């Protein structure tokens, strides 16, 4: 990059940083300048913008509102692809007896991480547990080129809203996620759009054959660890999914959650270790357990007798590979 171009990019990033930290109106950001730079700079510039805004140390310590961060992320996605993520959400944190009708911080963090690690999802089948409003999955479907994406939840109102959000973003819904060979439909988003399905999954009742029929390569979940009962159910589902793998190809799970109570985090890792035939080989990198700190836990199913897990805290390293 020529010196003058480097200086222009530095100024552009500084403008984004200052406006985001001041929570300025999104229309005041230099979006046109960013679009011009992206024609020549590629996706690396997007990663730099993320580091200067949503992943800025001050924002990691004192996060902006979920609504502001979501709108910014949606606008940022629009620049390279000409598209954005549009969501219909409840205005109440709890509605119809569930918290799944709104977007939570961990979903934003997981979506941001996916934008930085698109290769982890490219040409793979993803199963998301507890999809909620669908932000994380829609970002991955639009930006990461998965082969197939299975959204899932158990609450009827959440599923209804989720299906609407998927259609709102230009994707067609396939009727059956358990029969991938029969998928012939095309989405209106792009010619490389994934096969998209929605499944009603109750973690306590879902059977191993049904999970096996979904054939996922990657498991995702965001902000689903908020009480002991849910944690125990999630661990059982992860174990069933792991047991379904009859080959030696690794099944990865990325679990993002907000650390509101350190004991909840500890329960998850303890139960995960207790249900394995061997102890989990894991490294905890979460050094700060303040409320609203997000982390991502990476789990890999047993390969040659070994099962592995890894923690990453929000704002930390870009890659979750061991």
GROMACS .gro file of N, CA, C and O in nm, residues 29 54-55 63 83 87 98 106 112-113 122 132 142-143 149 164 177-178 198 201 206 232 260 272 311:
model
  100
   29UNK      N    1  -2.137   0.850   0.975
   29UNK     CA    2  -2.015   0.774   0.948
   29UNK      C    3  -1.974   0.789   0.801
   29UNK      O    4  -2.061   0.803   0.713
   54UNK      N    5  -1.662  -0.210   1.735
   54UNK     CA    6  -1.726  -0.303   1.829
   54UNK      C    7  -1.625  -0.381   1.912
   54UNK      O    8  -1.656  -0.426   2.023
   55UNK      N    9  -1.502  -0.399   1.862
   55UNK     CA   10  -1.400  -0.472   1.936
   55UNK      C   11  -1.296  -0.380   1.998
   55UNK      O   12  -1.191  -0.425   2.046
   63UNK      N   13  -1.979  -0.198   2.678
   63UNK     CA   14  -2.046  -0.220   2.548
   63UNK      C   15  -2.155  -0.116   2.522
   63UNK      O   16  -2.224  -0.073   2.614
   83UNK      N   17  -2.580  -0.574   0.077
   83UNK     CA   18  -2.694  -0.627   0.149
   83UNK      C   19  -2.677  -0.597   0.298
   83UNK      O   20  -2.572  -0.553   0.342
   87UNK      N   21  -3.407  -0.726   1.090
   87UNK     CA   22  -3.471  -0.811   1.190
   87UNK      C   23  -3.600  -0.749   1.242
   87UNK      O   24  -3.610  -0.628   1.259
   98UNK      N   25  -4.085  -1.588   2.697
   98UNK     CA   26  -3.952  -1.623   2.649
   98UNK      C   27  -3.867  -1.499   2.630
   98UNK      O   28  -3.918  -1.389   2.609
  106UNK      N   29  -2.429  -1.176   2.332
  106UNK     CA   30  -2.346  -1.287   2.285
  106UNK      C   31  -2.372  -1.319   2.138
  106UNK      O   32  -2.282  -1.363   2.067
  112UNK      N   33  -1.988  -1.110   1.510
  112UNK     CA   34  -1.863  -1.039   1.481
  112UNK      C   35  -1.748  -1.136   1.462
  112UNK      O   36  -1.666  -1.120   1.371
  113UNK      N   37  -1.742  -1.238   1.548
  113UNK     CA   38  -1.636  -1.338   1.536
  113UNK      C   39  -1.646  -1.413   1.404
  113UNK      O   40  -1.545  -1.441   1.339
  122UNK      N   41  -1.727  -2.179   0.567
  122UNK     CA   42  -1.742  -2.192   0.422
  122UNK      C   43  -1.762  -2.338   0.380
  122UNK      O   44  -1.684  -2.426   0.419
  132UNK      N   45  -3.310  -1.786   1.840
  132UNK     CA   46  -3.371  -1.659   1.878
  132UNK      C   47  -3.419  -1.580   1.758
  132UNK      O   48  -3.484  -1.632   1.669
  142UNK      N   49  -2.516  -1.481   0.501
  142UNK     CA   50  -2.489  -1.379   0.400
  142UNK      C   51  -2.341  -1.358   0.373
  142UNK      O   52  -2.303  -1.319   0.262
  143UNK      N   53  -2.256  -1.383   0.473
  143UNK     CA   54  -2.116  -1.344   0.461
  143UNK      C   55  -2.016  -1.459   0.460
  143UNK      O   56  -1.903  -1.441   0.418
  149UNK      N   57  -2.754  -2.418   0.647
  149UNK     CA   58  -2.766  -2.359   0.781
  149UNK      C   59  -2.901  -2.400   0.839
  149UNK      O   60  -3.005  -2.377   0.778
  164UNK      N   61  -4.000  -1.554   0.984
  164UNK     CA   62  -4.026  -1.426   0.919
  164UNK      C   63  -3.899  -1.348   0.891
  164UNK      O   64  -3.884  -1.288   0.784
  177UNK      N   65  -3.491  -3.030   0.699
  177UNK     CA   66  -3.346  -3.027   0.715
  177UNK      C   67  -3.285  -3.166   0.723
  177UNK      O   68  -3.164  -3.181   0.713
  178UNK      N   69  -3.365  -3.268   0.739
  178UNK     CA   70  -3.313  -3.403   0.757
  178UNK      C   71  -3.297  -3.478   0.625
  178UNK      O   72  -3.257  -3.594   0.624
  198UNK      N   73  -3.547  -2.436   0.920
  198UNK     CA   74  -3.579  -2.406   1.060
  198UNK      C   75  -3.635  -2.532   1.124
  198UNK      O   76  -3.726  -2.594   1.069
  201UNK      N   77  -3.659  -2.776   1.796
  201UNK     CA   78  -3.582  -2.872   1.873
  201UNK      C   79  -3.598  -2.845   2.022
  201UNK      O   80  -3.561  -2.738   2.071
  206UNK      N   81  -3.539  -3.423   2.205
  206UNK     CA   82  -3.488  -3.457   2.073
  206UNK      C   83  -3.407  -3.587   2.079
  206UNK      O   84  -3.330  -3.610   2.173
  232UNK      N   85  -2.754  -2.818   3.168
  232UNK     CA   86  -2.755  -2.965   3.165
  232UNK      C   87  -2.817  -3.016   3.035
  232UNK      O   88  -2.767  -3.114   2.976
  260UNK      N   89  -2.249  -1.362   3.336
  260UNK     CA   90  -2.323  -1.288   3.439
  260UNK      C   91  -2.295  -1.346   3.577
  260UNK      O   92  -2.300  -1.276   3.677
  272UNK      N   93  -1.954  -3.055   3.111
  272UNK     CA   94  -1.899  -3.099   2.983
  272UNK      C   95  -1.789  -3.201   3.005
  272UNK      O   96  -1.779  -3.301   2.934
  311UNK      N   97  -1.152  -2.172   2.565
  311UNK     CA   98  -1.222  -2.048   2.593
  311UNK      C   99  -1.158  -1.933   2.516
  311UNK      O  100  -1.038  -1.931   2.495
   0.00000   0.00000   0.00000
